[in-house]
Structures are given as structure tokens and as C-alpha cells.
PDB file of C-alpha atoms in Angstrom:
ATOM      1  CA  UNK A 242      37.969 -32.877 -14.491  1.00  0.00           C
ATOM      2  CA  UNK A 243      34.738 -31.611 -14.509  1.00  0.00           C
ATOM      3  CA  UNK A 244      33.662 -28.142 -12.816  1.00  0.00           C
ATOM      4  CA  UNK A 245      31.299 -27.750 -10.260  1.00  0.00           C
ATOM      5  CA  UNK A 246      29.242 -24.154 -10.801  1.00  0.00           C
ATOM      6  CA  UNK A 247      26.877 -22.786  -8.044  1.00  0.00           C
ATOM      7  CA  UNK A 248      24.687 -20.564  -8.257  1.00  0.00           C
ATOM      8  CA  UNK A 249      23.476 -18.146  -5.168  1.00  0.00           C
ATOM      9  CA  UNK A 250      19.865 -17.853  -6.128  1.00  0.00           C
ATOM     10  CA  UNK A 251      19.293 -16.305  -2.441  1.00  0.00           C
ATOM     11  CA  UNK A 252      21.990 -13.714  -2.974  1.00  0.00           C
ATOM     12  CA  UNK A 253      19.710 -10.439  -2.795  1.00  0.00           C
ATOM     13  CA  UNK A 254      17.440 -10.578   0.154  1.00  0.00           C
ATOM     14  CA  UNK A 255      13.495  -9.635  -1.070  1.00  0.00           C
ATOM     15  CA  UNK A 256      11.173  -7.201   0.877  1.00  0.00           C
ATOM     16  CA  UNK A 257       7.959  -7.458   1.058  1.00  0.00           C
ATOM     17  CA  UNK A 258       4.831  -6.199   2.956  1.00  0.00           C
ATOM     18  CA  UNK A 259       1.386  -7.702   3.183  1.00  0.00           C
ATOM     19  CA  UNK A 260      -1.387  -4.881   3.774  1.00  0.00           C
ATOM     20  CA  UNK A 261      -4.817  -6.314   4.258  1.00  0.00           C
ATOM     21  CA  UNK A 262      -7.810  -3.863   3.186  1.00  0.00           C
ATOM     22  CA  UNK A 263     -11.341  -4.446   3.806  1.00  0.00           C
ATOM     23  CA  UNK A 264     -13.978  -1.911   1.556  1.00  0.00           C
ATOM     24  CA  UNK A 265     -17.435  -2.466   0.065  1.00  0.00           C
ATOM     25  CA  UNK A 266     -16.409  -1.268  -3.099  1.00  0.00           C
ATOM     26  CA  UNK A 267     -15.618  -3.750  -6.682  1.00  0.00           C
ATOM     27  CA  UNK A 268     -12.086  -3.435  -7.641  1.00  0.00           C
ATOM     28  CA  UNK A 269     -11.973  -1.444 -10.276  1.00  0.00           C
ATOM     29  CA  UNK A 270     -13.904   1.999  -8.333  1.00  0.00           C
ATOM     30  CA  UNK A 271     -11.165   1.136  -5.271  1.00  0.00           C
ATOM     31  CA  UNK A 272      -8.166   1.284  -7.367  1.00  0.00           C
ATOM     32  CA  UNK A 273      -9.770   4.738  -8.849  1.00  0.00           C
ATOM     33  CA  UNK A 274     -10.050   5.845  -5.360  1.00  0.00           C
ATOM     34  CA  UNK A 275      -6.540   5.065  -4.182  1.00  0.00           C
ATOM     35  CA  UNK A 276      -5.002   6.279  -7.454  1.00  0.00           C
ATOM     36  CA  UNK A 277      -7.017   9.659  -7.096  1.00  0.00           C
ATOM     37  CA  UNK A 278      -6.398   9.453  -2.912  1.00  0.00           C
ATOM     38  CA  UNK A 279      -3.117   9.012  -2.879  1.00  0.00           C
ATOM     39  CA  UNK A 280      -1.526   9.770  -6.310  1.00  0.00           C
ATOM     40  CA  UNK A 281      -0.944   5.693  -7.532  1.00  0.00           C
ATOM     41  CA  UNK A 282      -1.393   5.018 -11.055  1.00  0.00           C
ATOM     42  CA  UNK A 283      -2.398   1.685 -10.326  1.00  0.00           C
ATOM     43  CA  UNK A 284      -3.386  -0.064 -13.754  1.00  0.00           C
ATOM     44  CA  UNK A 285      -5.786  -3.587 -14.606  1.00  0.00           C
ATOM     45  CA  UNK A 286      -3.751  -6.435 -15.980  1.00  0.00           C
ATOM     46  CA  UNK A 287      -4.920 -10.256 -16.457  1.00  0.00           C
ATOM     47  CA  UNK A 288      -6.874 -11.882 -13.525  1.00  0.00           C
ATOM     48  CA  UNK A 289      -3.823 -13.480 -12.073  1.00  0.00           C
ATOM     49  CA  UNK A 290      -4.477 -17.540 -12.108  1.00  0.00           C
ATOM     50  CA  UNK A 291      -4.135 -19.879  -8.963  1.00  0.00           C
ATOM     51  CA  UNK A 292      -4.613 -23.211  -8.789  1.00  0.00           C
ATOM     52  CA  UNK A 293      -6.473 -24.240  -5.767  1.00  0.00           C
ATOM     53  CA  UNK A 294      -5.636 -27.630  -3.891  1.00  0.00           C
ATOM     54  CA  UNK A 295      -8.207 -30.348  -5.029  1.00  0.00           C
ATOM     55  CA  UNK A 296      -8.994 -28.727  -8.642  1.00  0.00           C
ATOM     56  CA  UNK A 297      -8.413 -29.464 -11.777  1.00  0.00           C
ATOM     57  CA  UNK A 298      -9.383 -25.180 -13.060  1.00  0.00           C
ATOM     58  CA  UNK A 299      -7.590 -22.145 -11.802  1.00  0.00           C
ATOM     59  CA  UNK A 300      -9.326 -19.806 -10.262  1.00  0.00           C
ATOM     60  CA  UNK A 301      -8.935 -15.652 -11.108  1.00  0.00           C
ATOM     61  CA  UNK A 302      -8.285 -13.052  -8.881  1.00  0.00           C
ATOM     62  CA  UNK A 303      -8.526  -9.794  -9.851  1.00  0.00           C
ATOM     63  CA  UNK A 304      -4.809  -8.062 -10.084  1.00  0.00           C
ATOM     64  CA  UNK A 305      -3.056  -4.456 -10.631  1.00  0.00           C
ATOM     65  CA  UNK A 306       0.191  -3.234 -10.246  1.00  0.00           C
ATOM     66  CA  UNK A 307       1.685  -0.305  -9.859  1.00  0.00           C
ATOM     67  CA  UNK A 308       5.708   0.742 -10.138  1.00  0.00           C
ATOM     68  CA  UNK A 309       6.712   3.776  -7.904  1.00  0.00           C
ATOM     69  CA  UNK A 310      10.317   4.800  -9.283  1.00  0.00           C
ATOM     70  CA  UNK A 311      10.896   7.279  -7.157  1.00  0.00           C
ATOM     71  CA  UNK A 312      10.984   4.944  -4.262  1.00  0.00           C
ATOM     72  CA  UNK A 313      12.394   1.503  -5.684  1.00  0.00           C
ATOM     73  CA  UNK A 314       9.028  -0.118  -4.589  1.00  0.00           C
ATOM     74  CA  UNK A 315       7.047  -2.168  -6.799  1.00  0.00           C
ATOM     75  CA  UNK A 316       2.584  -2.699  -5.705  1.00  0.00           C
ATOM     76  CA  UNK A 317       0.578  -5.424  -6.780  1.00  0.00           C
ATOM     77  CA  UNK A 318      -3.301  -4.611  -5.542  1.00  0.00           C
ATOM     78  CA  UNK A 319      -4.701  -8.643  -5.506  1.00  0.00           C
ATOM     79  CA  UNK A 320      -8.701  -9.621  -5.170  1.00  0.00           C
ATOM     80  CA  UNK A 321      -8.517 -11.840  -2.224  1.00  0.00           C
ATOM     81  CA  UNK A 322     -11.790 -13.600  -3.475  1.00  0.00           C
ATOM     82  CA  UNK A 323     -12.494 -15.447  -6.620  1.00  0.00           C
ATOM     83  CA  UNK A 324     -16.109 -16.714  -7.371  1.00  0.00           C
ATOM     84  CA  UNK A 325     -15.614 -19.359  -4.866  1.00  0.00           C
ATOM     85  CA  UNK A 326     -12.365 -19.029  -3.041  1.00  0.00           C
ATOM     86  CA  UNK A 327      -9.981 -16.754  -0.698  1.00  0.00           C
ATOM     87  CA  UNK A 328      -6.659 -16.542  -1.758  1.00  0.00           C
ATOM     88  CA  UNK A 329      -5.299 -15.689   1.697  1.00  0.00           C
ATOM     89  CA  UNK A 330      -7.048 -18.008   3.848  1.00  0.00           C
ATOM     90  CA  UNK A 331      -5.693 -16.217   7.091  1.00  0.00           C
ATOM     91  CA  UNK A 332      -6.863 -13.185   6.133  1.00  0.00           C
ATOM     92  CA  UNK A 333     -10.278 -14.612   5.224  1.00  0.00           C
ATOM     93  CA  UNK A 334     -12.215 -10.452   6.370  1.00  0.00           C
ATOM     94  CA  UNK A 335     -10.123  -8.404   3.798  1.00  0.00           C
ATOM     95  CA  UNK A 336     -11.054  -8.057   0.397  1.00  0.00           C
ATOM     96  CA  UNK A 337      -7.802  -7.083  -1.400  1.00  0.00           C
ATOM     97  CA  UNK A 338      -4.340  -7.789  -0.717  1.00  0.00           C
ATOM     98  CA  UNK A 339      -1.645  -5.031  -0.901  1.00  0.00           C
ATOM     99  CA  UNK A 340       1.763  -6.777  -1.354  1.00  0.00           C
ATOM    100  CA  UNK A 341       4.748  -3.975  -1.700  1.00  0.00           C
ATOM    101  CA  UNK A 342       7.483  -5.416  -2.966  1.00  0.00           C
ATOM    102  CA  UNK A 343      10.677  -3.172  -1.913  1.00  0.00           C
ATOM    103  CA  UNK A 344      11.779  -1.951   1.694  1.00  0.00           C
ATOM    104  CA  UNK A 345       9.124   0.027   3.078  1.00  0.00           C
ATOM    105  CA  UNK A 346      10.030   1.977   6.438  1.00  0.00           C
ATOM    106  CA  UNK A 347       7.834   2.242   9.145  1.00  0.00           C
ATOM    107  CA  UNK A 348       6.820   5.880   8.691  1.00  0.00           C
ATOM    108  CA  UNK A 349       5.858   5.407   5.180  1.00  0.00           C
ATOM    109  CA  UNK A 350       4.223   2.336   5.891  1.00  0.00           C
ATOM    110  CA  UNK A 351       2.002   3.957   8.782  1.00  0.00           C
ATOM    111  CA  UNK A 352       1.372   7.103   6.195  1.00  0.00           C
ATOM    112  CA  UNK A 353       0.225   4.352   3.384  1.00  0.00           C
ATOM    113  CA  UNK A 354      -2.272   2.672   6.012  1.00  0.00           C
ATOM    114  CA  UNK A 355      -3.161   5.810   6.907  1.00  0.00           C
ATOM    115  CA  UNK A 356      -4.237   6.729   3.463  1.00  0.00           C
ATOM    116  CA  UNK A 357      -5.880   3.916   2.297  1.00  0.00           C
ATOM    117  CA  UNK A 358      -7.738   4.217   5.706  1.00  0.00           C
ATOM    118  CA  UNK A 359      -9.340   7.261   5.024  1.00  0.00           C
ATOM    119  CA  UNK A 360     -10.790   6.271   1.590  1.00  0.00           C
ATOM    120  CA  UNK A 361     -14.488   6.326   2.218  1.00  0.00           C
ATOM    121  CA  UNK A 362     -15.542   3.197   2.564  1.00  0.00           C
ATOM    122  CA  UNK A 363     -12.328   1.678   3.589  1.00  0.00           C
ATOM    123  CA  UNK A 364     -13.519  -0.159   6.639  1.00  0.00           C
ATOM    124  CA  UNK A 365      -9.862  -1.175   7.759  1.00  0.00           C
ATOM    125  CA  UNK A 366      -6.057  -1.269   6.227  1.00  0.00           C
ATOM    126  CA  UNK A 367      -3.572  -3.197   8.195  1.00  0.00           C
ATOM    127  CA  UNK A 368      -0.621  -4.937   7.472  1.00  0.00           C
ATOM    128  CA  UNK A 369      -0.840  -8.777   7.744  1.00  0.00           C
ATOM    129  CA  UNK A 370       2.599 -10.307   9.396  1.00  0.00           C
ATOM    130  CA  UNK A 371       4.361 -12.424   7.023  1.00  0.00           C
ATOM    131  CA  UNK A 372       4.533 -15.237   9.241  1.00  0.00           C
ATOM    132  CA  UNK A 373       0.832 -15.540  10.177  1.00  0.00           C
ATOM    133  CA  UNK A 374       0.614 -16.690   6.296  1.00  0.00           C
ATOM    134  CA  UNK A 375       1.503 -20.638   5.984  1.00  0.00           C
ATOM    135  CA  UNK A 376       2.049 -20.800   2.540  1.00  0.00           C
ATOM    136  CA  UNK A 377       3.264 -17.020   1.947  1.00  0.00           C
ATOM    137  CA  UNK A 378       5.969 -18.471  -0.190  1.00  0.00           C
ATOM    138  CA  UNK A 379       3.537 -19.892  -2.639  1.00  0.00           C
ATOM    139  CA  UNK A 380       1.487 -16.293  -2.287  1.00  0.00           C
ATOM    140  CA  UNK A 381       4.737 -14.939  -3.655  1.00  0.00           C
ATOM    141  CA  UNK A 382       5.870 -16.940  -6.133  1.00  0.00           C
ATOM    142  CA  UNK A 383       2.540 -17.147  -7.849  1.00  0.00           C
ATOM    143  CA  UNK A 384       2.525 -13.321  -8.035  1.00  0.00           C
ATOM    144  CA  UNK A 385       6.111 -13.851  -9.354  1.00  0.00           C
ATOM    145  CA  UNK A 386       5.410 -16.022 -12.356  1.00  0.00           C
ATOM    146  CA  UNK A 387       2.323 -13.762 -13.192  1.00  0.00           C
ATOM    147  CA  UNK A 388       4.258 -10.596 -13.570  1.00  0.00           C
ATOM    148  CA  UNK A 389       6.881 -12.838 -15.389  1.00  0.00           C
ATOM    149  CA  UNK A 390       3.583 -13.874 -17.715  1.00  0.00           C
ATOM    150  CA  UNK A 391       2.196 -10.749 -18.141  1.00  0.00           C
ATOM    151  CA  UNK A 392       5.811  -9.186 -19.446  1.00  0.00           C
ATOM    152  CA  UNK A 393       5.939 -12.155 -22.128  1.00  0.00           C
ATOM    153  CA  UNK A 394       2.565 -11.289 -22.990  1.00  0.00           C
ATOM    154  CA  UNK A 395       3.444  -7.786 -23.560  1.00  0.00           C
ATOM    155  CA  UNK A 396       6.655  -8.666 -25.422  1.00  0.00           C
ATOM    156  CA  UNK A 397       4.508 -11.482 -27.706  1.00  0.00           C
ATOM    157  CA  UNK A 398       1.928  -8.519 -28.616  1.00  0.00           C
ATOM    158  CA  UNK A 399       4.960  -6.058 -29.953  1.00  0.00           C
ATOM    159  CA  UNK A 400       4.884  -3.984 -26.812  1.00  0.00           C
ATOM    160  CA  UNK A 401       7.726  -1.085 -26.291  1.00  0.00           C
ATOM    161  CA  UNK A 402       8.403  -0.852 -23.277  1.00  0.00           C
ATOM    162  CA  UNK A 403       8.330  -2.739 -20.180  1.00  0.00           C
ATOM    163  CA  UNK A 404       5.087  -3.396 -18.215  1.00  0.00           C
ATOM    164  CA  UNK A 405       6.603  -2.711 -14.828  1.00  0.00           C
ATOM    165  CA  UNK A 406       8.084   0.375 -16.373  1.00  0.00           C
ATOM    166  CA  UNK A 407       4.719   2.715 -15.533  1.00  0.00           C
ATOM    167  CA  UNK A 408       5.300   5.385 -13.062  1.00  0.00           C
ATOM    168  CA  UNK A 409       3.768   7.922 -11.522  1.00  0.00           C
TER     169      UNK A 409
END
């Protein structure tokens, strides 16, 4: 008789928060000014690809990521505008996307907006309710498969250690 395996692929429940930040600045001088602000060591990887309903091309948004050890929480700093698009259509005024993966507590959270806030230039920092996203599973899972593409990447060019191994 044949066996029957399951597998629990919802076994862990995922954190995640959304923080919405509106500045004037390109990405690269922001994520120099919220490394040097508040001690990240956010770092440039591949635009991360999305394919947009009704086109045949992907388009890039600008992504970096950032591991913080010490506090089992994992940053991914996203464009939210291509050339022609907005990746988070609800959020259409903010011009990067903040998703912290890990459980972030309240007081941390309000000392993180609270930071990024008073970055010159930073015209706002909130954090974007999960539910006010419709498709914030498809958010997630592309950022997913590009942090999955950017490890084989690493592994394919002989890298030696892992890419979401960079702390502070």
C-alpha cells in the first residue's frame, strides 16, 4: 500500500513589516544616508525583476538588503518605481519600500521610523498595513525568489560565503 506524505509548508509563521518612505534623493545616496544614519550596511544587488500584468518584459526595481544578526531580522530596501511602473500600487506617494522580514516590536519599529524620519530629506516613513496591499503575497514571494536568485548567482560565480550572511 502506498504512503501518503504531507508536507506542512505553513509550519513557521513569517513576519514581516511594510515601511513606506518618501525622499527626493536616487537610491543609491539614500541607502548611504541610512547606512551612515542609523548604522545599516545596506548593500546594491541586481535590480530585482517583476513582471507587470499585460507585458511581455520585466520591469527593474532597484533592490538592497541588509542582514542584522544581532536581531534575527532580515531588510530588503525596494525602488517602488521602475521607468514606467509602481510596484506597490497602494502606496503609489512613497518612493522605496522597506520590507523587514523578522518580528519587529513596536518600540523598535517606532525608533526605525523615527530614524529614517529624520534623514534630511526624508519627507515621511510610515509603515504600510499589510492588508491595505491586495496582492502583498505576490510582493513577497517575488522578493522571495530574488533573494533565492541572487544566492545561486553568488554560488554560480565561486562565492564563499552566503549573500545574506553580511552583518553589521
Amino acid at each position: 500500500m502506498a504512503r501518503k506524505i504531507l508536507l506542512d509548508v505553513h509550519s513557521e509563521p513569517a513576519y514581516f513589516t511594510l515601511i513606506g518612505i518618501s525622499c527626493h534623493f536616487k537610491d543609491y545616496r539614500f541607502t548611504h544616508l541610512l547606512n551612515k544614519e542609523l548604522g545599516f550596511s545596506f548593500a546594491k544587488e541586481t535590480d530585482m525583476s517583476v513582471y507587470i500584468a499585460g507585458r511581455k518584459d520585466p520591469s527593474g526595481f532597484s533592490f538592497y538588503q541588509f542582514r542584522d544578526e544581532d536581531n534575527f531580522l532580515h531588510f530588503s530596501l525596494i525602488s517602488n518605481r521602475s521607468e514606467e511602473f509602481v510596484l506597490v500600487p497602494e502606496a503609489r506617494q512613497v518612493d522605496f519600500i522597506l520590507v523587514v522580514e523578522g518580528e519587529l516590536k513596536k518600540n523598535r519599529l517606532n525608533m526605525l521610523l523615527k530614524g529614517i524620519s529624520s534623514i534630511q530629506n526624508v519627507l515621511m516613513a510610515y509603515e504600510i498595513k499589510m492588508a491595505a496591499v491586495k496582492n502583498i503575497e505576490n510582493l513577497l514571494t517575488d522578493i522571495e525568489l530574488h533573494l533565492m536568485n541572487l544566492r545561486k548567482e553568488l554560488k554560480t560565480r565561486g562565492g564563499t560565503g552566503l549573500l545574506l550572511e553580511r552583518s553589521k
